[in-house]
Short mmCIF file of C-alpha atoms and ligand atoms in Angstrom, two decimals:
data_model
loop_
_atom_site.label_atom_id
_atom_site.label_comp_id
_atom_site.label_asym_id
_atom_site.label_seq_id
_atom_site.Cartn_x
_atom_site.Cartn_y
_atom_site.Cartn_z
CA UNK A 1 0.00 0.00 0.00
CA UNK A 2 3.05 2.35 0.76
CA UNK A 3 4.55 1.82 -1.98
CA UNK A 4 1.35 2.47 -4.33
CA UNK A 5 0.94 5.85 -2.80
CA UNK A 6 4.68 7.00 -3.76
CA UNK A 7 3.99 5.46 -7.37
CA UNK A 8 0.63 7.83 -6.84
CA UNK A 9 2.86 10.69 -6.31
CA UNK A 10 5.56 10.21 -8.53
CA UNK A 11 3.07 9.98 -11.45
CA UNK A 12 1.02 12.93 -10.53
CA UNK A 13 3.74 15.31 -8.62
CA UNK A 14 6.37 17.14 -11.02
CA UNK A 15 8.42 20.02 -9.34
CA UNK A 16 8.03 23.53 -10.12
CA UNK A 17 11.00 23.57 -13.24
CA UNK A 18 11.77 27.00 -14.23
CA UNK A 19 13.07 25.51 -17.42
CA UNK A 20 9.91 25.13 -18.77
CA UNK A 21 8.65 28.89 -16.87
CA UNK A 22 6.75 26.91 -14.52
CA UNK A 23 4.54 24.93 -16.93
CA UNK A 24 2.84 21.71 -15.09
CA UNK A 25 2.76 19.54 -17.44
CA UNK A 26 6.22 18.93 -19.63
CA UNK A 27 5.80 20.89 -22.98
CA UNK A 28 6.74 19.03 -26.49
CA UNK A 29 10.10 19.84 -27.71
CA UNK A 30 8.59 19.15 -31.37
CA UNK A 31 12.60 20.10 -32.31
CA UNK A 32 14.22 17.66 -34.28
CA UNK A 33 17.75 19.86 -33.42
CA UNK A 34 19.10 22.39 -31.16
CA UNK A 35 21.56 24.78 -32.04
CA UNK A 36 24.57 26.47 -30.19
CA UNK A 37 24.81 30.48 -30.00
CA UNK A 38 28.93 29.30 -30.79
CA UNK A 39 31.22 26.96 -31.95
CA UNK A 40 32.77 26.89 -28.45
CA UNK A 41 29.55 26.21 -26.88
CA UNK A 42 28.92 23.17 -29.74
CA UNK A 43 31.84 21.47 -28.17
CA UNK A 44 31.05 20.93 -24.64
CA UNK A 45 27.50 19.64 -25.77
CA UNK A 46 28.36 16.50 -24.04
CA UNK A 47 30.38 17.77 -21.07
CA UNK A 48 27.92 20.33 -20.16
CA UNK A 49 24.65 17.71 -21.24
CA UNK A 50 23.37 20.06 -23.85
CA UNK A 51 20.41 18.78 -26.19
CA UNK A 52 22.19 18.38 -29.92
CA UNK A 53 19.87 16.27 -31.99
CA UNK A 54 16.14 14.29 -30.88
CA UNK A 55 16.95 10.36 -32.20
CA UNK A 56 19.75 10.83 -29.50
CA UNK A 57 17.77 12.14 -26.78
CA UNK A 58 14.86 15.28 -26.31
CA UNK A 59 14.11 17.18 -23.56
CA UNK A 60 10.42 15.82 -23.64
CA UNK A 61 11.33 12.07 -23.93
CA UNK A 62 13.66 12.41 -21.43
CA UNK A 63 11.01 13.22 -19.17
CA UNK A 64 9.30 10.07 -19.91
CA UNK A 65 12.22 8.12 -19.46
CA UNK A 66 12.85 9.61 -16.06
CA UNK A 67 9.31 8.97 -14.52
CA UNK A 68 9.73 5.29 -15.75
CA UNK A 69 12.78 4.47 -14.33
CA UNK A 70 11.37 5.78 -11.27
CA UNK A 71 8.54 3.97 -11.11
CA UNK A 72 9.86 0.59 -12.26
CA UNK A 73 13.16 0.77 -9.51
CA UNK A 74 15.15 1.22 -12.82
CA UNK A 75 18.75 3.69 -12.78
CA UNK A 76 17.76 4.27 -16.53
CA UNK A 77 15.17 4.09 -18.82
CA UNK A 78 15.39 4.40 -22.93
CA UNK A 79 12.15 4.86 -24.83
CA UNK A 80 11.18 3.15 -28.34
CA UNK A 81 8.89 4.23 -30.91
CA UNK A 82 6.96 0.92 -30.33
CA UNK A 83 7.22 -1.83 -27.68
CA UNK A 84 9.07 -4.39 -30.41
CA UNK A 85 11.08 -1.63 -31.39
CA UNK A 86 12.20 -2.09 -27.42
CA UNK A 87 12.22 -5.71 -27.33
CA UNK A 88 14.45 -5.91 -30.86
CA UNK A 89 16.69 -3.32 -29.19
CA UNK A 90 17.30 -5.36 -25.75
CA UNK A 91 17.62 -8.41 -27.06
CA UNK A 92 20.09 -7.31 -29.64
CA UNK A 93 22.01 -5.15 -26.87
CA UNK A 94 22.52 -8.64 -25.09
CA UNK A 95 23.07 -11.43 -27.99
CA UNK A 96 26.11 -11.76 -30.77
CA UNK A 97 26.79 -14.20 -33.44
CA UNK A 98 27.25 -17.82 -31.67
CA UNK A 99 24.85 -16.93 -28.80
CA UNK A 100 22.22 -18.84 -27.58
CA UNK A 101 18.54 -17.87 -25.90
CA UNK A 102 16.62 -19.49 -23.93
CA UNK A 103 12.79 -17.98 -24.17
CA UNK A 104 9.31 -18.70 -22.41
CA UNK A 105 7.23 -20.70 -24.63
CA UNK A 106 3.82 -18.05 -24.54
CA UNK A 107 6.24 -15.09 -25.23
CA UNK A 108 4.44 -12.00 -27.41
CA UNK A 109 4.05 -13.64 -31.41
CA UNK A 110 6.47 -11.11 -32.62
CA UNK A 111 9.28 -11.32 -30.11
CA UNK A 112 8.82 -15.28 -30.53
CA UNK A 113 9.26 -14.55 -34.31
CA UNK A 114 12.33 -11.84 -33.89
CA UNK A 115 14.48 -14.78 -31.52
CA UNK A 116 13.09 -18.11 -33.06
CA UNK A 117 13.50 -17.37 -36.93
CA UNK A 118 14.67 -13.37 -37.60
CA UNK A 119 17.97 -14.14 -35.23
CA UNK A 120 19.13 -16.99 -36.80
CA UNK A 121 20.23 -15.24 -40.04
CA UNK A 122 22.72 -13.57 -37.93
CA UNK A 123 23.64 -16.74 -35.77
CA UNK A 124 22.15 -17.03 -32.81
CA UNK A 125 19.55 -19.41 -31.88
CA UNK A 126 17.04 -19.95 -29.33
CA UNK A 127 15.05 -23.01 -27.35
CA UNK A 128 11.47 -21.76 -26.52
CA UNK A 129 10.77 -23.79 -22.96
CA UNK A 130 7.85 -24.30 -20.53
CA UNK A 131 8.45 -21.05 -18.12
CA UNK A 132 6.48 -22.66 -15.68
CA UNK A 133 8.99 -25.21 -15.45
CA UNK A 134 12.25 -23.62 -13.55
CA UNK A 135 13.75 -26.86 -14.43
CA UNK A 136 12.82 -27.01 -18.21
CA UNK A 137 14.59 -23.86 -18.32
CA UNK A 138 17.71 -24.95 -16.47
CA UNK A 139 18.27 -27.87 -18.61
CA UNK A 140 18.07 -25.54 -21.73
CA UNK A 141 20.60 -23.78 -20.62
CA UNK A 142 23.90 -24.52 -23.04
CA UNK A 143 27.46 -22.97 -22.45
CA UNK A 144 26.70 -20.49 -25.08
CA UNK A 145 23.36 -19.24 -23.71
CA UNK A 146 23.62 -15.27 -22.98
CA UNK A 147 19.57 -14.83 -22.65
CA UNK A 148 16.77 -15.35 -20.95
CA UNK A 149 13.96 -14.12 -21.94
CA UNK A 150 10.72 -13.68 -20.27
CA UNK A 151 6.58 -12.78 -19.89
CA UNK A 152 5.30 -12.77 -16.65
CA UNK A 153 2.10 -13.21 -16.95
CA UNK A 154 2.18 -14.04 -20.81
CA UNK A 155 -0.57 -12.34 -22.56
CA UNK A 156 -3.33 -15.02 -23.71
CA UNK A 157 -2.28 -17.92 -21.47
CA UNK A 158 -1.26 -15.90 -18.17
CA UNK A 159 1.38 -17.84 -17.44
CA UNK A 160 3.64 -17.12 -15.05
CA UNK A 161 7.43 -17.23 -14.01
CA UNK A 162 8.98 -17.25 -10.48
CA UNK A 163 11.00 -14.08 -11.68
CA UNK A 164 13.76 -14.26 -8.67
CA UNK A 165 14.20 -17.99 -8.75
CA UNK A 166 14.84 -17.13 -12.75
CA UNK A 167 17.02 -13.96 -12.09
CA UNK A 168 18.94 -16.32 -9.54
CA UNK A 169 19.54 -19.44 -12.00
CA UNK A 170 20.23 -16.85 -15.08
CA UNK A 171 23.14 -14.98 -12.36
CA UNK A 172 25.01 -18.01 -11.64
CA UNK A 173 25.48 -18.67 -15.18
CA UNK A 174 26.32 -15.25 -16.00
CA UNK A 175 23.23 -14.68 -18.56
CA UNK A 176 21.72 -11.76 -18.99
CA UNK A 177 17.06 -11.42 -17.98
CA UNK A 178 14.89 -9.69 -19.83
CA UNK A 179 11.04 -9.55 -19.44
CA UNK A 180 8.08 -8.43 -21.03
CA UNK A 181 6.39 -6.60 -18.17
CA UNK A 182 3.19 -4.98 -19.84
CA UNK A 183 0.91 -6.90 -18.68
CA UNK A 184 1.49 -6.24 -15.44
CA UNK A 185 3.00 -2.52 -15.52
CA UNK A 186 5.34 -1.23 -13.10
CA UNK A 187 2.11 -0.45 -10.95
CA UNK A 188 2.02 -4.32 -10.02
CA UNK A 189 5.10 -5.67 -10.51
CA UNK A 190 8.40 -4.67 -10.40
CA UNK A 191 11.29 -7.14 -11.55
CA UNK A 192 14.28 -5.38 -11.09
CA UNK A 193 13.59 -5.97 -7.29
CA UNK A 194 13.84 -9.81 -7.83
CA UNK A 195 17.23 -9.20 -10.12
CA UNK A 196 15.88 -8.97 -13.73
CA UNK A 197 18.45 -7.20 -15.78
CA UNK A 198 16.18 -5.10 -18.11
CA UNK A 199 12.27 -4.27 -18.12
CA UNK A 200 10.60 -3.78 -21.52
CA UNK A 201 7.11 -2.66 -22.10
CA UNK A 202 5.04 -1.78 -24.96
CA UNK A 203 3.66 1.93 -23.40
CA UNK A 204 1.15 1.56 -26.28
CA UNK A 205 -1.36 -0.69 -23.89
CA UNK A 206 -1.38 0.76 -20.06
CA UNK A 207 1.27 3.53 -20.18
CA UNK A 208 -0.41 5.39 -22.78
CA UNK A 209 -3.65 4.00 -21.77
CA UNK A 210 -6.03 5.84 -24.45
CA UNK A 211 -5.15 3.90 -27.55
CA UNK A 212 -3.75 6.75 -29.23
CA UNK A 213 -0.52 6.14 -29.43
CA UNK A 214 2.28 3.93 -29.85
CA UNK A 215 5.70 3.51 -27.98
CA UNK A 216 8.45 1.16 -25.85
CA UNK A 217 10.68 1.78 -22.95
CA UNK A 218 13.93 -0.56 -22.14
CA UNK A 219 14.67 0.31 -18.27
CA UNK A 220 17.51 -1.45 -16.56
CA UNK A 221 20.85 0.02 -14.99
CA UNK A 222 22.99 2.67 -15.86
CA UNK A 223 25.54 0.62 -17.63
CA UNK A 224 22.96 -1.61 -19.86
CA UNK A 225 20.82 0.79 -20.78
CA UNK A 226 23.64 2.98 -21.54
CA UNK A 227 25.32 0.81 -24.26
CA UNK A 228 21.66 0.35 -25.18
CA UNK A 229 21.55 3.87 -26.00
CA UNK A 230 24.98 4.00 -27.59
CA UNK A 231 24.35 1.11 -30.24
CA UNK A 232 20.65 -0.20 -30.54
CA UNK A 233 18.64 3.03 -30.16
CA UNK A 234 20.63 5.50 -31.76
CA UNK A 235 22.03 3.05 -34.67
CA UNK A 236 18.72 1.52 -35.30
CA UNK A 237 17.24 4.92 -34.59
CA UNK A 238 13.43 3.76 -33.95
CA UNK A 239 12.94 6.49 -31.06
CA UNK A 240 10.01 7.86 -29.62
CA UNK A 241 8.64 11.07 -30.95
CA UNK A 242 8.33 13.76 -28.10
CA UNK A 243 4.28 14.33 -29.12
CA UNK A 244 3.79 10.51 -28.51
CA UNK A 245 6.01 11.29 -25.17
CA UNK A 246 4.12 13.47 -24.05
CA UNK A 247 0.93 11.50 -24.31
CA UNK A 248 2.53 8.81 -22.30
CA UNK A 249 3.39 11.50 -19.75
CA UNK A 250 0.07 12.27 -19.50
CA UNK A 251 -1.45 8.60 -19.68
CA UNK A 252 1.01 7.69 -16.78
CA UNK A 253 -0.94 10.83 -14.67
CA UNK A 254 -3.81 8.25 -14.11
CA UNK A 255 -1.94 4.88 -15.01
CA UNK A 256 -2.47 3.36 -10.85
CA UNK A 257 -5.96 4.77 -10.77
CA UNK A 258 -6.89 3.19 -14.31
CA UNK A 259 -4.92 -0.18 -13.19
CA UNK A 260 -7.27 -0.07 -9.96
CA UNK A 261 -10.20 0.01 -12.10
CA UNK A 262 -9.15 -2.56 -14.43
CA UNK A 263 -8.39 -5.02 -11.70
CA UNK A 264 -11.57 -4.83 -10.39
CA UNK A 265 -13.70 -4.45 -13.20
CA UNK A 266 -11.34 -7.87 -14.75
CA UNK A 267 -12.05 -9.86 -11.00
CA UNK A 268 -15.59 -9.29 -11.26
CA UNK A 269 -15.90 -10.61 -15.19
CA UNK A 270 -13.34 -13.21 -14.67
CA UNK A 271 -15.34 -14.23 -11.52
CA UNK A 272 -18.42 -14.34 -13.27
CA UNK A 273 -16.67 -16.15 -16.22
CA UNK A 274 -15.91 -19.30 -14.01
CA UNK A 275 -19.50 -19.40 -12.53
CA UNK A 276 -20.29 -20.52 -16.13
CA UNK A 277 -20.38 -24.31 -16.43
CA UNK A 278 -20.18 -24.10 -20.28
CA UNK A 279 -16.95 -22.84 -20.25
CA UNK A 280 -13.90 -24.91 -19.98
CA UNK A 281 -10.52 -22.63 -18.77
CA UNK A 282 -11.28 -19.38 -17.44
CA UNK A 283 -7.60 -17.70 -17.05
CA UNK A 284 -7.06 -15.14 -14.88
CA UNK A 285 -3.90 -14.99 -12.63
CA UNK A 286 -5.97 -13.01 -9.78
CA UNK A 287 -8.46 -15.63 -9.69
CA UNK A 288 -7.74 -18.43 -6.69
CA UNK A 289 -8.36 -21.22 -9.45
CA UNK A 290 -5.67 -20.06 -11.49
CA UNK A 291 -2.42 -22.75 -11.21
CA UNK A 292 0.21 -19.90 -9.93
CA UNK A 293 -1.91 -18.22 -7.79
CA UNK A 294 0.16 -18.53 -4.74
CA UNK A 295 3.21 -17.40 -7.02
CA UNK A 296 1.39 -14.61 -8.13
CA UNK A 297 0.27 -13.34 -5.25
CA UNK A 298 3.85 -13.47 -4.04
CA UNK A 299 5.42 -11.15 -6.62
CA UNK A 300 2.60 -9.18 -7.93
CA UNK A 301 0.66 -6.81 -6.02
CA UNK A 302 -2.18 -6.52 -8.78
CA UNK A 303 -3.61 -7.61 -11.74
CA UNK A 304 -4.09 -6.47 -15.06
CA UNK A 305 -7.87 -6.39 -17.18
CA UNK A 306 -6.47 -9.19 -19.56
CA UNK A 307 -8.15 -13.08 -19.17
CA UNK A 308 -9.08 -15.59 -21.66
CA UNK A 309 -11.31 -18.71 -21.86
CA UNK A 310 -11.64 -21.65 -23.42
CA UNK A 311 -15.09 -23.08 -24.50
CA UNK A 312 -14.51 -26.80 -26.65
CA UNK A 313 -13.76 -26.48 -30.15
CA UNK A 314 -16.39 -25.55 -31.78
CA UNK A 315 -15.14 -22.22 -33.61
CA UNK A 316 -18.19 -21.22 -35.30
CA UNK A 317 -20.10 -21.31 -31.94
CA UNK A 318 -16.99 -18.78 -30.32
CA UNK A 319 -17.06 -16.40 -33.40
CA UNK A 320 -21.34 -16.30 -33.31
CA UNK A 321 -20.39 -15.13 -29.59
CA UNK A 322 -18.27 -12.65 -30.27
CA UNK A 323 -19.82 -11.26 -33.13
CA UNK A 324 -23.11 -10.58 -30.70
CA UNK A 325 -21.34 -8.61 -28.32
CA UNK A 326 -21.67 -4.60 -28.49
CA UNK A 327 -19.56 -3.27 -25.31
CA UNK A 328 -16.59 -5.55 -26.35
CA UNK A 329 -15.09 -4.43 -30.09
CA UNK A 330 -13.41 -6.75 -31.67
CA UNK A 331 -9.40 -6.07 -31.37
CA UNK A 332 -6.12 -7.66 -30.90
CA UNK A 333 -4.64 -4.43 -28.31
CA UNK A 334 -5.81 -3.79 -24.99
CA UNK A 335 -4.74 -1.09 -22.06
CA UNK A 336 -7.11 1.59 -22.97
CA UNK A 337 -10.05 2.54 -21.73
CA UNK A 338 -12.54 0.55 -24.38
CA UNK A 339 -13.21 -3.37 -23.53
CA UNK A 340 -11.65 -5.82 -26.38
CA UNK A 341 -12.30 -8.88 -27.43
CA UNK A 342 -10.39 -11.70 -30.06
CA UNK A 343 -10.49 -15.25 -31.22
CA UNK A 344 -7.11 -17.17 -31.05
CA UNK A 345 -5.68 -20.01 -30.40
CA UNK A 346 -3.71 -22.13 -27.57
CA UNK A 347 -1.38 -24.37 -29.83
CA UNK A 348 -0.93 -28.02 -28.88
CA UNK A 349 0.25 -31.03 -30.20
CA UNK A 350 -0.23 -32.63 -32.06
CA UNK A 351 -0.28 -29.85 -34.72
CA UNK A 352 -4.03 -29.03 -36.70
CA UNK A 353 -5.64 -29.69 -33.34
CA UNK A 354 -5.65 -26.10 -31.80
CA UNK A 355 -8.06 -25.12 -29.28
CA UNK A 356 -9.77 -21.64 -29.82
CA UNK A 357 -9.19 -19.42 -27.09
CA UNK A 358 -11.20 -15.99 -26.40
CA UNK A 359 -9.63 -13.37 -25.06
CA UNK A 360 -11.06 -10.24 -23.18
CA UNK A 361 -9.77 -6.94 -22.17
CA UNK A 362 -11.52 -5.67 -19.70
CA UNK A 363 -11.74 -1.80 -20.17
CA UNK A 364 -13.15 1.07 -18.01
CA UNK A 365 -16.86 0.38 -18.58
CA UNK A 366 -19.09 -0.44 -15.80
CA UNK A 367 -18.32 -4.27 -14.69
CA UNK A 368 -22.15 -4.69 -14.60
CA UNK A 369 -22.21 -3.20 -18.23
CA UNK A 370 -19.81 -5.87 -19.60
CA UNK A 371 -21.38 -8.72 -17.84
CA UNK A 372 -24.73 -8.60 -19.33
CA UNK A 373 -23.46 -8.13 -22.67
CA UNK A 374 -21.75 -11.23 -22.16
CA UNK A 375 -24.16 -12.99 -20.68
CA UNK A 376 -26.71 -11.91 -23.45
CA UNK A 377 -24.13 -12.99 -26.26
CA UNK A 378 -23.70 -16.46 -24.59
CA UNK A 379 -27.61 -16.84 -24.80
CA UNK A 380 -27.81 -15.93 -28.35
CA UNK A 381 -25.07 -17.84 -29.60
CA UNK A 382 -26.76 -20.97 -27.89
CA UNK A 383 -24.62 -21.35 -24.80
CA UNK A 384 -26.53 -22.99 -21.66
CA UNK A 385 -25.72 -24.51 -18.40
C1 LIG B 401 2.83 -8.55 -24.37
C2 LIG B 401 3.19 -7.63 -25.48
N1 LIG B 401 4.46 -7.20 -25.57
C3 LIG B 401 4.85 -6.38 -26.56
C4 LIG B 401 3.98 -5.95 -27.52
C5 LIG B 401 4.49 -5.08 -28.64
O1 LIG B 401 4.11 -3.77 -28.45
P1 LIG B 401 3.92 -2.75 -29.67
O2 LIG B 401 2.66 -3.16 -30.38
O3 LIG B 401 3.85 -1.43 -28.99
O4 LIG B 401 5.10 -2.90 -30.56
C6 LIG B 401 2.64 -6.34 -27.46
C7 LIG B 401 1.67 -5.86 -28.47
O5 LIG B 401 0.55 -6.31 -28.55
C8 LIG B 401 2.24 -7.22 -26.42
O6 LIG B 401 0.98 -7.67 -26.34
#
């Protein structure tokens, strides 16, 4: 609780900053330069921390980076133009021709993509492992592994990793952690505290919370993040743009009060949900019936508005569903305000037997709302106890 209220404050509270006349809220340095009144003075940029050119760094995004280093326990934070444009950036800040990565199994489609098939042109391979299973990830491990990769929860399955037992195993070794942390934001969980080397989150879900805009942030220590900076953001050069920055800014304003509201608006569908006898899996990490409660209790102190559930396999049943339901849209994002829903699918083997899986984002509508649209759509797509 203690600690929520100073993530309260740090959000809302910026000091009076005569740099900016007193303005509250951080203006947009919509300056793709800055220039010098002298040569002299264009010299000791770097020595005196001047501002020389925005894909290196802008007074805006700065700001940004600043608050979420703060509120994620980070020394440093580095923001992306889109959260894969931070994933690409850590992983390649970690991995080199030869190297090896060990990744979660239910990781984001598009990082899985970027380490199990993108990577391997330049080398480096990677084993995608049960991260449920600290000991399916230990025996992946090979003398050439420099990564670990994680998603804690992962984002249609919720599964979970015991992050320090992870950051502890990867340590020994000497390999480097990374993790996925949007789902849960730095509201709810913070893995740096458990000894995860570097944070990424897409800000385009939570952060910015209004699904207007798009952006990443890689937050980790000083020296990380800092050859981060030197090499994958400025060389690859997909930085944020100080507009989108300062819609973040102002997203992060009422990011714990939004998560508050999503958590209990998500516990009260997800409770609902597994009321249902027709339905087979209700996932939800905050529910008691979820496997890794206990865990997840233990290193989360909330819960996102992301669950899923499984219903058999009849598709055409699912989609007749969905397609009835008015205060869910139909969407693959999630983190703003408006409630989501999507079709996909939990892969098993043996392949060309997948199981469709719904998924819902709970958004900031009335709980009571969502739960009779549901219920209606279940009726009229023929659902019944
Ligand atoms: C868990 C997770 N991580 C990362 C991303 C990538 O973020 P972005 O779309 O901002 O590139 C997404 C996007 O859906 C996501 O769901």
């Amino acid at each position: 609780m203690g600690e929520r209220r100073i993530q309260h404050s740090l959000v809302t509270h910026d000091e009076h900053d005569d740099r900016h006349y007193g303005a509250v809220h951080v203006p947009v340095y919509d300056s793709s330069l800055f220039t010098f009144p002298s040569v002299a003075k264009m010299d000791r940029a770097d020595e005196e921390g001047s501002y020389t050119y925005s894909r290196g760094n802008n007074p805006t995004v700065n700001e940004l980076e600043r608050k979420l280093a703060l509120l994620e326990g980070g020394e440093r934070a580095r923001c992306f133009a889109t959260g894969m444009g931070a994933i690409s950036a850590a992983v390649l800040s970690v991995v080199r021709a030869g190297d090896h990565i060990v990744c979660v199994n239910q990781v984001y489609g598009p990082a899985k993509r970027l380490m199990g098939e993108y990577l391997q042109r330049y080398g480096v391979e990677t084993d995608f492992v049960d991260g449920s299973d600290l000991m399916a990830i230990e025996a992946a491990i090979r003398p050439n592994t420099k990564l670990l990769y994680l998603e804690s929860p992962s984002s249609l399955l919720f599964e979970l990793q015991n992050l320090k037992a992870c950051a502890e195993l990867a340590r020994r070794q000497g390999i480097r952690t990374i993790i996925d942390n949007t789902w849960a934001t730095p509201c709810y969980q913070n893995p740096l505290k458990y000894g995860i080397d570097m944070v990424v989150h897409s800000l385009t879900k939570y952060a910015g919370g209004h699904s207007d805009a798009m952006g990443g942030v890689v937050i980790g220590s000083e020296q990380l993040i800092g050859e981060l900076d030197r090499n994958e953001l400025v060389l690859l050069g997909a930085v944020m743009q100080p507009q989108v920055a300062a819609l973040v800014v102002r997203g992060l304003r009422t990011l714990p009060l939004r998560m508050e509201r999503h958590q209990n608006g998500a516990m009260a569908v997800a409770a609902y949900l597994a009321s249902l006898p027709f339905l087979d899996r209700v996932r939800y990490p905050g529910l008691p019936s979820h496997p890794q409660h206990q865990l997840a209790e233990e290193q989360m102190s909330g819960y996102g508005g992301l669950l899923s559930f499984e219903a058999g396999l009849d598709r055409e049943k699912l989609i007749r569903f969905i397609d009835q339901l008015t205060y869910f849209r139909i969407g693959f994002s999630w983190g703003g305000y408006e409630s989501l829903v999507s079709l996909q699918e939990r892969i098993v083997d043996p392949p060309g037997r997948n199981v469709p899986v719904v998924r819902l984002y709970i958004g900031l509508e009335e709980p009571g709302d969502l739960i009779r649209d549901l219920t209606a759509a279940f009726q009229s797509a023929g659902f019944h106890d």
